[in-house]
Amino acid sequence: MSRLTVTPDTTPGAPELRTEDPAVIAETLARVGVRFERWELPVSVSPDSDNETILAAFRPHLDRLMGESGAGTADVIKLRPGNEAYPSMRKKFIDEHTHTEDEVRFFVSGGGNFILHLDGRVYDAHCSKGDLISVPTGVKHWFDAGEQPNCTVLRVFTDTTGWTPHYTGDPISALFPAA
Ligand SMILES: [Fe+2]
């Protein structure tokens, strides 16, 4: 189930909005320039399929998205419980940062929280299977898929150097753990 929690950045734990309605999530995020949408999942695809099969299954969606966004390519990342590399990856994701290109992600399975900090508010978007989110260039955010992630995610991008996190040094993410 997708969920959005919006909290003033001065009042951790006291959200002003909490919704599981995908239309309200999309409208609320669109008002601050963040794209969120739900895609219909092809019945044929398993989250454990090989990456080429997954990309082929989503090709019509990806072509449309790339045509609109100008992003050049897509790949697949699978995070599974027990992944030895994940704890160090999680540390990089979980502090507030920005990127030099949009961070576009689609959840083929599982879920995770993209938490955005803009206009004096913290927008915690718990994304789940079927959700697309695009964090715009320069928007402060962090990400958490929990201690034991289990997700298959499409990444849409132009240049992998855009993934480099530019940390803000603001410790705010500790005050707003994934909801
Ligand atoms: Fe990021």
PDB file of N, CA and C in Angstrom, residues 1-52:
ATOM      1  N   MET A   1       0.844  -1.198   0.000  1.00  0.00           N
ATOM      2  CA  MET A   1       0.000   0.000   0.000  1.00  0.00           C
ATOM      3  C   MET A   1       0.881   1.250   0.000  1.00  0.00           C
ATOM      4  N   SER A   2       0.641   2.131  -0.938  1.00  0.00           N
ATOM      5  CA  SER A   2       1.400   3.385  -0.983  1.00  0.00           C
ATOM      6  C   SER A   2       0.850   4.326   0.080  1.00  0.00           C
ATOM      7  N   ARG A   3       1.715   5.237   0.544  1.00  0.00           N
ATOM      8  CA  ARG A   3       1.277   6.119   1.624  1.00  0.00           C
ATOM      9  C   ARG A   3       2.110   7.397   1.573  1.00  0.00           C
ATOM     10  N   LEU A   4       1.467   8.519   1.822  1.00  0.00           N
ATOM     11  CA  LEU A   4       2.195   9.791   1.904  1.00  0.00           C
ATOM     12  C   LEU A   4       1.903  10.440   3.242  1.00  0.00           C
ATOM     13  N   THR A   5       2.978  10.856   3.910  1.00  0.00           N
ATOM     14  CA  THR A   5       2.850  11.598   5.155  1.00  0.00           C
ATOM     15  C   THR A   5       3.544  12.937   4.957  1.00  0.00           C
ATOM     16  N   VAL A   6       2.836  14.026   5.250  1.00  0.00           N
ATOM     17  CA  VAL A   6       3.414  15.364   5.100  1.00  0.00           C
ATOM     18  C   VAL A   6       3.479  16.003   6.481  1.00  0.00           C
ATOM     19  N   THR A   7       4.674  16.436   6.850  1.00  0.00           N
ATOM     20  CA  THR A   7       4.902  16.975   8.198  1.00  0.00           C
ATOM     21  C   THR A   7       5.699  18.271   8.098  1.00  0.00           C
ATOM     22  N   PRO A   8       5.277  19.336   8.793  1.00  0.00           N
ATOM     23  CA  PRO A   8       6.131  20.524   8.844  1.00  0.00           C
ATOM     24  C   PRO A   8       7.512  20.142   9.369  1.00  0.00           C
ATOM     25  N   ASP A   9       8.558  20.738   8.790  1.00  0.00           N
ATOM     26  CA  ASP A   9       9.900  20.284   9.177  1.00  0.00           C
ATOM     27  C   ASP A   9      10.290  20.730  10.582  1.00  0.00           C
ATOM     28  N   THR A  10       9.422  21.519  11.223  1.00  0.00           N
ATOM     29  CA  THR A  10       9.683  21.951  12.601  1.00  0.00           C
ATOM     30  C   THR A  10       8.961  21.088  13.636  1.00  0.00           C
ATOM     31  N   THR A  11       8.095  20.173  13.178  1.00  0.00           N
ATOM     32  CA  THR A  11       7.292  19.393  14.132  1.00  0.00           C
ATOM     33  C   THR A  11       7.345  17.896  13.825  1.00  0.00           C
ATOM     34  N   PRO A  12       8.519  17.280  14.008  1.00  0.00           N
ATOM     35  CA  PRO A  12       8.599  15.833  13.747  1.00  0.00           C
ATOM     36  C   PRO A  12       7.536  15.074  14.541  1.00  0.00           C
ATOM     37  N   GLY A  13       6.920  14.105  13.924  1.00  0.00           N
ATOM     38  CA  GLY A  13       5.927  13.283  14.623  1.00  0.00           C
ATOM     39  C   GLY A  13       4.535  13.874  14.626  1.00  0.00           C
ATOM     40  N   ALA A  14       4.359  15.070  14.033  1.00  0.00           N
ATOM     41  CA  ALA A  14       3.035  15.706  14.012  1.00  0.00           C
ATOM     42  C   ALA A  14       2.635  16.023  12.567  1.00  0.00           C
ATOM     43  N   PRO A  15       2.283  14.976  11.804  1.00  0.00           N
ATOM     44  CA  PRO A  15       1.957  15.204  10.394  1.00  0.00           C
ATOM     45  C   PRO A  15       0.680  16.011  10.216  1.00  0.00           C
ATOM     46  N   GLU A  16       0.642  16.794   9.122  1.00  0.00           N
ATOM     47  CA  GLU A  16      -0.573  17.536   8.788  1.00  0.00           C
ATOM     48  C   GLU A  16      -1.402  16.789   7.746  1.00  0.00           C
ATOM     49  N   LEU A  17      -0.802  15.788   7.120  1.00  0.00           N
ATOM     50  CA  LEU A  17      -1.536  14.973   6.147  1.00  0.00           C
ATOM     51  C   LEU A  17      -0.967  13.564   6.160  1.00  0.00           C
ATOM     52  N   ARG A  18      -1.890  12.608   6.103  1.00  0.00           N
ATOM     53  CA  ARG A  18      -1.481  11.208   5.964  1.00  0.00           C
ATOM     54  C   ARG A  18      -2.529  10.555   5.080  1.00  0.00           C
ATOM     55  N   THR A  19      -2.106  10.017   3.938  1.00  0.00           N
ATOM     56  CA  THR A  19      -3.079   9.451   3.011  1.00  0.00           C
ATOM     57  C   THR A  19      -2.526   8.198   2.337  1.00  0.00           C
ATOM     58  N   GLU A  20      -3.451   7.288   2.015  1.00  0.00           N
ATOM     59  CA  GLU A  20      -3.092   6.102   1.241  1.00  0.00           C
ATOM     60  C   GLU A  20      -3.811   6.113  -0.106  1.00  0.00           C
ATOM     61  N   ASP A  21      -4.399   7.260  -0.453  1.00  0.00           N
ATOM     62  CA  ASP A  21      -5.129   7.394  -1.720  1.00  0.00           C
ATOM     63  C   ASP A  21      -4.131   7.797  -2.810  1.00  0.00           C
ATOM     64  N   PRO A  22      -3.902   6.931  -3.794  1.00  0.00           N
ATOM     65  CA  PRO A  22      -2.881   7.245  -4.805  1.00  0.00           C
ATOM     66  C   PRO A  22      -3.146   8.558  -5.525  1.00  0.00           C
ATOM     67  N   ALA A  23      -4.416   8.895  -5.749  1.00  0.00           N
ATOM     68  CA  ALA A  23      -4.720  10.151  -6.445  1.00  0.00           C
ATOM     69  C   ALA A  23      -4.332  11.351  -5.588  1.00  0.00           C
ATOM     70  N   VAL A  24      -4.603  11.269  -4.286  1.00  0.00           N
ATOM     71  CA  VAL A  24      -4.233  12.374  -3.384  1.00  0.00           C
ATOM     72  C   VAL A  24      -2.710  12.461  -3.257  1.00  0.00           C
ATOM     73  N   ILE A  25      -2.068  11.300  -3.210  1.00  0.00           N
ATOM     74  CA  ILE A  25      -0.597  11.301  -3.153  1.00  0.00           C
ATOM     75  C   ILE A  25      -0.040  12.012  -4.386  1.00  0.00           C
ATOM     76  N   ALA A  26      -0.547  11.635  -5.564  1.00  0.00           N
ATOM     77  CA  ALA A  26      -0.046  12.235  -6.808  1.00  0.00           C
ATOM     78  C   ALA A  26      -0.317  13.737  -6.848  1.00  0.00           C
ATOM     79  N   GLU A  27      -1.529  14.153  -6.451  1.00  0.00           N
ATOM     80  CA  GLU A  27      -1.873  15.586  -6.476  1.00  0.00           C
ATOM     81  C   GLU A  27      -0.997  16.385  -5.514  1.00  0.00           C
ATOM     82  N   THR A  28      -0.820  15.833  -4.313  1.00  0.00           N
ATOM     83  CA  THR A  28      -0.052  16.547  -3.286  1.00  0.00           C
ATOM     84  C   THR A  28       1.397  16.710  -3.722  1.00  0.00           C
ATOM     85  N   LEU A  29       1.956  15.655  -4.280  1.00  0.00           N
ATOM     86  CA  LEU A  29       3.352  15.737  -4.716  1.00  0.00           C
ATOM     87  C   LEU A  29       3.488  16.614  -5.963  1.00  0.00           C
ATOM     88  N   ALA A  30       2.494  16.556  -6.841  1.00  0.00           N
ATOM     89  CA  ALA A  30       2.556  17.393  -8.060  1.00  0.00           C
ATOM     90  C   ALA A  30       2.600  18.875  -7.694  1.00  0.00           C
ATOM     91  N   ARG A  31       1.928  19.237  -6.593  1.00  0.00           N
ATOM     92  CA  ARG A  31       1.918  20.656  -6.193  1.00  0.00           C
ATOM     93  C   ARG A  31       3.304  21.167  -5.825  1.00  0.00           C
ATOM     94  N   VAL A  32       4.207  20.247  -5.475  1.00  0.00           N
ATOM     95  CA  VAL A  32       5.576  20.679  -5.178  1.00  0.00           C
ATOM     96  C   VAL A  32       6.544  20.178  -6.262  1.00  0.00           C
ATOM     97  N   GLY A  33       5.988  19.859  -7.428  1.00  0.00           N
ATOM     98  CA  GLY A  33       6.829  19.560  -8.579  1.00  0.00           C
ATOM     99  C   GLY A  33       7.395  18.157  -8.636  1.00  0.00           C
ATOM    100  N   VAL A  34       6.785  17.246  -7.861  1.00  0.00           N
ATOM    101  CA  VAL A  34       7.286  15.870  -7.803  1.00  0.00           C
ATOM    102  C   VAL A  34       6.298  14.951  -8.523  1.00  0.00           C
ATOM    103  N   ARG A  35       6.817  14.177  -9.449  1.00  0.00           N
ATOM    104  CA  ARG A  35       5.956  13.271 -10.222  1.00  0.00           C
ATOM    105  C   ARG A  35       5.785  11.952  -9.479  1.00  0.00           C
ATOM    106  N   PHE A  36       4.520  11.542  -9.360  1.00  0.00           N
ATOM    107  CA  PHE A  36       4.192  10.246  -8.755  1.00  0.00           C
ATOM    108  C   PHE A  36       3.065   9.663  -9.579  1.00  0.00           C
ATOM    109  N   GLU A  37       3.204   8.412  -9.987  1.00  0.00           N
ATOM    110  CA  GLU A  37       2.088   7.779 -10.698  1.00  0.00           C
ATOM    111  C   GLU A  37       2.112   6.285 -10.482  1.00  0.00           C
ATOM    112  N   ARG A  38       0.957   5.683 -10.746  1.00  0.00           N
ATOM    113  CA  ARG A  38       0.866   4.225 -10.624  1.00  0.00           C
ATOM    114  C   ARG A  38       0.825   3.645 -12.024  1.00  0.00           C
ATOM    115  N   TRP A  39       1.620   2.613 -12.252  1.00  0.00           N
ATOM    116  CA  TRP A  39       1.633   1.927 -13.539  1.00  0.00           C
ATOM    117  C   TRP A  39       0.973   0.564 -13.374  1.00  0.00           C
ATOM    118  N   GLU A  40       0.290   0.184 -14.433  1.00  0.00           N
ATOM    119  CA  GLU A  40      -0.275  -1.168 -14.446  1.00  0.00           C
ATOM    120  C   GLU A  40       0.871  -2.164 -14.664  1.00  0.00           C
ATOM    121  N   LEU A  41       0.912  -3.193 -13.860  1.00  0.00           N
ATOM    122  CA  LEU A  41       2.007  -4.152 -13.980  1.00  0.00           C
ATOM    123  C   LEU A  41       1.685  -5.212 -15.020  1.00  0.00           C
ATOM    124  N   PRO A  42       2.617  -5.509 -15.912  1.00  0.00           N
ATOM    125  CA  PRO A  42       2.401  -6.617 -16.841  1.00  0.00           C
ATOM    126  C   PRO A  42       2.261  -7.912 -16.049  1.00  0.00           C
ATOM    127  N   VAL A  43       1.290  -8.730 -16.406  1.00  0.00           N
ATOM    128  CA  VAL A  43       1.068  -9.961 -15.634  1.00  0.00           C
ATOM    129  C   VAL A  43       2.231 -10.927 -15.771  1.00  0.00           C
ATOM    130  N   SER A  44       2.984 -10.768 -16.859  1.00  0.00           N
ATOM    131  CA  SER A  44       4.003 -11.769 -17.178  1.00  0.00           C
ATOM    132  C   SER A  44       5.270 -11.641 -16.344  1.00  0.00           C
ATOM    133  N   VAL A  45       5.429 -10.531 -15.645  1.00  0.00           N
ATOM    134  CA  VAL A  45       6.747 -10.296 -15.059  1.00  0.00           C
ATOM    135  C   VAL A  45       6.815 -10.729 -13.596  1.00  0.00           C
ATOM    136  N   SER A  46       7.886 -11.445 -13.273  1.00  0.00           N
ATOM    137  CA  SER A  46       8.160 -11.799 -11.873  1.00  0.00           C
ATOM    138  C   SER A  46       9.312 -10.913 -11.411  1.00  0.00           C
ATOM    139  N   PRO A  47       9.289 -10.472 -10.137  1.00  0.00           N
ATOM    140  CA  PRO A  47      10.393  -9.626  -9.665  1.00  0.00           C
ATOM    141  C   PRO A  47      11.735 -10.341  -9.676  1.00  0.00           C
ATOM    142  N   ASP A  48      11.700 -11.679  -9.813  1.00  0.00           N
ATOM    143  CA  ASP A  48      12.955 -12.428  -9.857  1.00  0.00           C
ATOM    144  C   ASP A  48      13.366 -12.798 -11.275  1.00  0.00           C
ATOM    145  N   SER A  49      12.593 -12.307 -12.277  1.00  0.00           N
ATOM    146  CA  SER A  49      13.008 -12.528 -13.660  1.00  0.00           C
ATOM    147  C   SER A  49      14.366 -11.878 -13.895  1.00  0.00           C
ATOM    148  N   ASP A  50      15.038 -12.314 -14.963  1.00  0.00           N
ATOM    149  CA  ASP A  50      16.306 -11.641 -15.255  1.00  0.00           C
ATOM    150  C   ASP A  50      16.021 -10.203 -15.700  1.00  0.00           C
ATOM    151  N   ASN A  51      17.042  -9.365 -15.592  1.00  0.00           N
ATOM    152  CA  ASN A  51      16.838  -7.931 -15.790  1.00  0.00           C
ATOM    153  C   ASN A  51      16.320  -7.593 -17.186  1.00  0.00           C
ATOM    154  N   GLU A  52      16.813  -8.305 -18.196  1.00  0.00           N
ATOM    155  CA  GLU A  52      16.371  -8.019 -19.566  1.00  0.00           C
ATOM    156  C   GLU A  52      14.876  -8.296 -19.715  1.00  0.00           C
TER     157      GLU A  52
END
